[in-house]
């Protein structure tokens, strides 16, 4: 919350963090949208919300809302999955300039890492990306 005044390009809270910030129970992708919008109104340019097995939501700077369920896979190690999601999103955005493609790359990168013993390499991320 302290960085919002600086208008960061991207913040990536998870749904539990949103619940804590706003004192709300958030169980569906649709339920996080108004809270992500509130973070945009407070200064965040793009808000990417990870929701573990429920998938993710992105509110982009153009006003679009992107939502996808989590891809199929077995959770092995969630450590680093959120950071992988951010890395995938930034990589996808820098490569394409397209928020929808960046969102999908972020979801694939985070999920691929969660389905792996370690951080997932790009070929694994790209293979998962082709499944949704």
PDB file of C-alpha atoms in Angstrom:
ATOM      1  CA  UNK A   1       0.000   0.000   0.000  1.00  0.00           C
ATOM      2  CA  UNK A   2       2.902   2.343   0.709  1.00  0.00           C
ATOM      3  CA  UNK A   3       4.081   2.274  -2.923  1.00  0.00           C
ATOM      4  CA  UNK A   4       0.737   3.121  -4.525  1.00  0.00           C
ATOM      5  CA  UNK A   5       1.455   6.848  -4.332  1.00  0.00           C
ATOM      6  CA  UNK A   6       4.314   6.256  -6.816  1.00  0.00           C
ATOM      7  CA  UNK A   7       1.973   4.735  -9.422  1.00  0.00           C
ATOM      8  CA  UNK A   8       3.771   1.386  -9.868  1.00  0.00           C
ATOM      9  CA  UNK A   9       3.344  -0.260 -13.259  1.00  0.00           C
ATOM     10  CA  UNK A  10       2.337  -3.540 -11.618  1.00  0.00           C
ATOM     11  CA  UNK A  11       1.409  -4.876  -8.221  1.00  0.00           C
ATOM     12  CA  UNK A  12       0.616  -8.547  -7.614  1.00  0.00           C
ATOM     13  CA  UNK A  13      -1.197  -9.233  -4.401  1.00  0.00           C
ATOM     14  CA  UNK A  14      -2.697 -12.636  -3.795  1.00  0.00           C
ATOM     15  CA  UNK A  15      -6.329 -12.977  -2.777  1.00  0.00           C
ATOM     16  CA  UNK A  16      -5.374 -13.556   0.872  1.00  0.00           C
ATOM     17  CA  UNK A  17      -3.514 -10.237   0.914  1.00  0.00           C
ATOM     18  CA  UNK A  18      -6.566  -8.510  -0.580  1.00  0.00           C
ATOM     19  CA  UNK A  19      -8.736 -10.100   2.095  1.00  0.00           C
ATOM     20  CA  UNK A  20      -6.426  -8.728   4.773  1.00  0.00           C
ATOM     21  CA  UNK A  21      -6.229  -5.240   3.241  1.00  0.00           C
ATOM     22  CA  UNK A  22      -9.965  -4.858   2.722  1.00  0.00           C
ATOM     23  CA  UNK A  23     -11.401  -7.128   5.426  1.00  0.00           C
ATOM     24  CA  UNK A  24     -13.371  -9.107   2.860  1.00  0.00           C
ATOM     25  CA  UNK A  25     -13.757 -12.784   2.020  1.00  0.00           C
ATOM     26  CA  UNK A  26     -12.718 -13.373  -1.580  1.00  0.00           C
ATOM     27  CA  UNK A  27     -13.333 -16.838  -3.021  1.00  0.00           C
ATOM     28  CA  UNK A  28     -14.116 -16.248  -6.700  1.00  0.00           C
ATOM     29  CA  UNK A  29     -12.253 -14.453  -9.458  1.00  0.00           C
ATOM     30  CA  UNK A  30     -15.206 -12.102  -9.845  1.00  0.00           C
ATOM     31  CA  UNK A  31     -15.114 -11.158  -6.166  1.00  0.00           C
ATOM     32  CA  UNK A  32     -11.584  -9.704  -6.354  1.00  0.00           C
ATOM     33  CA  UNK A  33     -12.380  -7.277  -9.182  1.00  0.00           C
ATOM     34  CA  UNK A  34     -13.756  -4.378  -7.085  1.00  0.00           C
ATOM     35  CA  UNK A  35     -10.828  -4.629  -4.675  1.00  0.00           C
ATOM     36  CA  UNK A  36      -8.258  -4.714  -7.466  1.00  0.00           C
ATOM     37  CA  UNK A  37     -10.048  -1.682  -8.941  1.00  0.00           C
ATOM     38  CA  UNK A  38      -9.714   0.096  -5.597  1.00  0.00           C
ATOM     39  CA  UNK A  39      -5.959  -0.497  -5.729  1.00  0.00           C
ATOM     40  CA  UNK A  40      -5.900   1.011  -9.223  1.00  0.00           C
ATOM     41  CA  UNK A  41      -7.835   4.022  -7.977  1.00  0.00           C
ATOM     42  CA  UNK A  42      -5.209   4.375  -5.252  1.00  0.00           C
ATOM     43  CA  UNK A  43      -2.380   4.482  -7.792  1.00  0.00           C
ATOM     44  CA  UNK A  44      -1.492   1.026  -9.136  1.00  0.00           C
ATOM     45  CA  UNK A  45      -1.436   1.065 -12.941  1.00  0.00           C
ATOM     46  CA  UNK A  46      -2.032  -2.687 -13.399  1.00  0.00           C
ATOM     47  CA  UNK A  47      -3.190  -5.109 -10.703  1.00  0.00           C
ATOM     48  CA  UNK A  48      -2.542  -8.835 -11.079  1.00  0.00           C
ATOM     49  CA  UNK A  49      -4.206 -10.963  -8.398  1.00  0.00           C
ATOM     50  CA  UNK A  50      -3.114 -14.566  -7.921  1.00  0.00           C
ATOM     51  CA  UNK A  51      -5.664 -16.962  -6.474  1.00  0.00           C
ATOM     52  CA  UNK A  52      -3.813 -20.286  -6.226  1.00  0.00           C
ATOM     53  CA  UNK A  53      -6.105 -23.040  -7.530  1.00  0.00           C
ATOM     54  CA  UNK A  54      -8.753 -20.515  -8.595  1.00  0.00           C
ATOM     55  CA  UNK A  55      -6.479 -18.914 -11.204  1.00  0.00           C
ATOM     56  CA  UNK A  56      -5.852 -15.200 -11.530  1.00  0.00           C
ATOM     57  CA  UNK A  57      -7.322 -11.821 -12.407  1.00  0.00           C
ATOM     58  CA  UNK A  58      -5.706  -8.829 -14.109  1.00  0.00           C
ATOM     59  CA  UNK A  59      -7.110  -5.334 -14.236  1.00  0.00           C
ATOM     60  CA  UNK A  60      -5.039  -3.541 -16.852  1.00  0.00           C
ATOM     61  CA  UNK A  61      -4.383   0.134 -17.416  1.00  0.00           C
ATOM     62  CA  UNK A  62      -6.725   0.187 -20.429  1.00  0.00           C
ATOM     63  CA  UNK A  63      -9.690  -0.779 -18.235  1.00  0.00           C
ATOM     64  CA  UNK A  64      -9.907  -4.416 -19.301  1.00  0.00           C
ATOM     65  CA  UNK A  65     -10.494  -7.222 -16.832  1.00  0.00           C
ATOM     66  CA  UNK A  66      -8.782 -10.524 -17.620  1.00  0.00           C
ATOM     67  CA  UNK A  67      -9.734 -13.707 -15.746  1.00  0.00           C
ATOM     68  CA  UNK A  68      -8.609 -17.296 -16.159  1.00  0.00           C
ATOM     69  CA  UNK A  69      -8.921 -20.427 -14.061  1.00  0.00           C
ATOM     70  CA  UNK A  70      -5.737 -22.169 -12.991  1.00  0.00           C
ATOM     71  CA  UNK A  71      -4.435 -24.675 -15.521  1.00  0.00           C
ATOM     72  CA  UNK A  72      -4.598 -28.372 -14.669  1.00  0.00           C
ATOM     73  CA  UNK A  73      -1.634 -29.715 -12.746  1.00  0.00           C
ATOM     74  CA  UNK A  74      -0.413 -31.115  -9.469  1.00  0.00           C
ATOM     75  CA  UNK A  75       0.860 -28.680  -6.860  1.00  0.00           C
ATOM     76  CA  UNK A  76       4.397 -29.686  -5.920  1.00  0.00           C
ATOM     77  CA  UNK A  77       5.984 -26.520  -4.556  1.00  0.00           C
ATOM     78  CA  UNK A  78       4.300 -23.110  -4.401  1.00  0.00           C
ATOM     79  CA  UNK A  79       7.475 -21.322  -3.259  1.00  0.00           C
ATOM     80  CA  UNK A  80       8.342 -18.771  -5.922  1.00  0.00           C
ATOM     81  CA  UNK A  81       5.118 -19.226  -7.892  1.00  0.00           C
ATOM     82  CA  UNK A  82       4.026 -15.629  -7.304  1.00  0.00           C
ATOM     83  CA  UNK A  83       7.423 -14.285  -8.300  1.00  0.00           C
ATOM     84  CA  UNK A  84       7.320 -16.524 -11.377  1.00  0.00           C
ATOM     85  CA  UNK A  85       3.905 -15.083 -12.239  1.00  0.00           C
ATOM     86  CA  UNK A  86       5.315 -11.555 -12.090  1.00  0.00           C
ATOM     87  CA  UNK A  87       8.339 -12.560 -14.181  1.00  0.00           C
ATOM     88  CA  UNK A  88       6.136 -14.252 -16.781  1.00  0.00           C
ATOM     89  CA  UNK A  89       3.811 -11.258 -16.950  1.00  0.00           C
ATOM     90  CA  UNK A  90       6.654  -8.771 -17.366  1.00  0.00           C
ATOM     91  CA  UNK A  91       8.360 -10.968 -19.956  1.00  0.00           C
ATOM     92  CA  UNK A  92       5.122 -11.413 -21.882  1.00  0.00           C
ATOM     93  CA  UNK A  93       4.381  -7.706 -21.793  1.00  0.00           C
ATOM     94  CA  UNK A  94       7.880  -6.664 -22.870  1.00  0.00           C
ATOM     95  CA  UNK A  95       7.807  -9.170 -25.738  1.00  0.00           C
ATOM     96  CA  UNK A  96       4.320  -8.354 -27.027  1.00  0.00           C
ATOM     97  CA  UNK A  97       2.966  -5.149 -25.460  1.00  0.00           C
ATOM     98  CA  UNK A  98      -0.303  -7.066 -25.086  1.00  0.00           C
ATOM     99  CA  UNK A  99      -1.849  -7.299 -21.627  1.00  0.00           C
ATOM    100  CA  UNK A 100      -3.884 -10.396 -22.462  1.00  0.00           C
ATOM    101  CA  UNK A 101      -0.822 -12.291 -23.665  1.00  0.00           C
ATOM    102  CA  UNK A 102       1.220 -11.057 -20.714  1.00  0.00           C
ATOM    103  CA  UNK A 103      -1.513 -12.228 -18.326  1.00  0.00           C
ATOM    104  CA  UNK A 104      -1.566 -15.706 -19.849  1.00  0.00           C
ATOM    105  CA  UNK A 105       2.257 -15.907 -19.749  1.00  0.00           C
ATOM    106  CA  UNK A 106       2.205 -14.860 -16.096  1.00  0.00           C
ATOM    107  CA  UNK A 107      -0.391 -17.477 -15.198  1.00  0.00           C
ATOM    108  CA  UNK A 108       1.560 -20.135 -17.089  1.00  0.00           C
ATOM    109  CA  UNK A 109       4.865 -19.197 -15.440  1.00  0.00           C
ATOM    110  CA  UNK A 110       3.423 -19.157 -11.934  1.00  0.00           C
ATOM    111  CA  UNK A 111       1.551 -22.413 -12.432  1.00  0.00           C
ATOM    112  CA  UNK A 112       4.483 -24.178 -14.096  1.00  0.00           C
ATOM    113  CA  UNK A 113       6.672 -23.294 -11.131  1.00  0.00           C
ATOM    114  CA  UNK A 114       4.007 -24.499  -8.680  1.00  0.00           C
ATOM    115  CA  UNK A 115       3.870 -27.796 -10.588  1.00  0.00           C
ATOM    116  CA  UNK A 116       7.679 -28.205 -10.395  1.00  0.00           C
ATOM    117  CA  UNK A 117      10.254 -28.920  -7.695  1.00  0.00           C
ATOM    118  CA  UNK A 118      12.008 -25.671  -8.591  1.00  0.00           C
ATOM    119  CA  UNK A 119      11.345 -22.600 -10.721  1.00  0.00           C
ATOM    120  CA  UNK A 120      10.096 -23.735 -14.110  1.00  0.00           C
ATOM    121  CA  UNK A 121      12.314 -23.052 -17.143  1.00  0.00           C
ATOM    122  CA  UNK A 122      10.845 -21.252 -20.143  1.00  0.00           C
ATOM    123  CA  UNK A 123      10.207 -24.384 -22.269  1.00  0.00           C
ATOM    124  CA  UNK A 124       8.063 -25.836 -19.462  1.00  0.00           C
ATOM    125  CA  UNK A 125       6.187 -22.540 -19.147  1.00  0.00           C
ATOM    126  CA  UNK A 126       5.584 -22.386 -22.908  1.00  0.00           C
ATOM    127  CA  UNK A 127       4.349 -25.972 -22.982  1.00  0.00           C
ATOM    128  CA  UNK A 128       1.829 -25.213 -20.228  1.00  0.00           C
ATOM    129  CA  UNK A 129       0.813 -21.986 -21.967  1.00  0.00           C
ATOM    130  CA  UNK A 130      -0.287 -24.024 -25.006  1.00  0.00           C
ATOM    131  CA  UNK A 131      -2.830 -25.887 -22.868  1.00  0.00           C
ATOM    132  CA  UNK A 132      -5.068 -22.874 -22.244  1.00  0.00           C
TER     133      UNK A 132
END
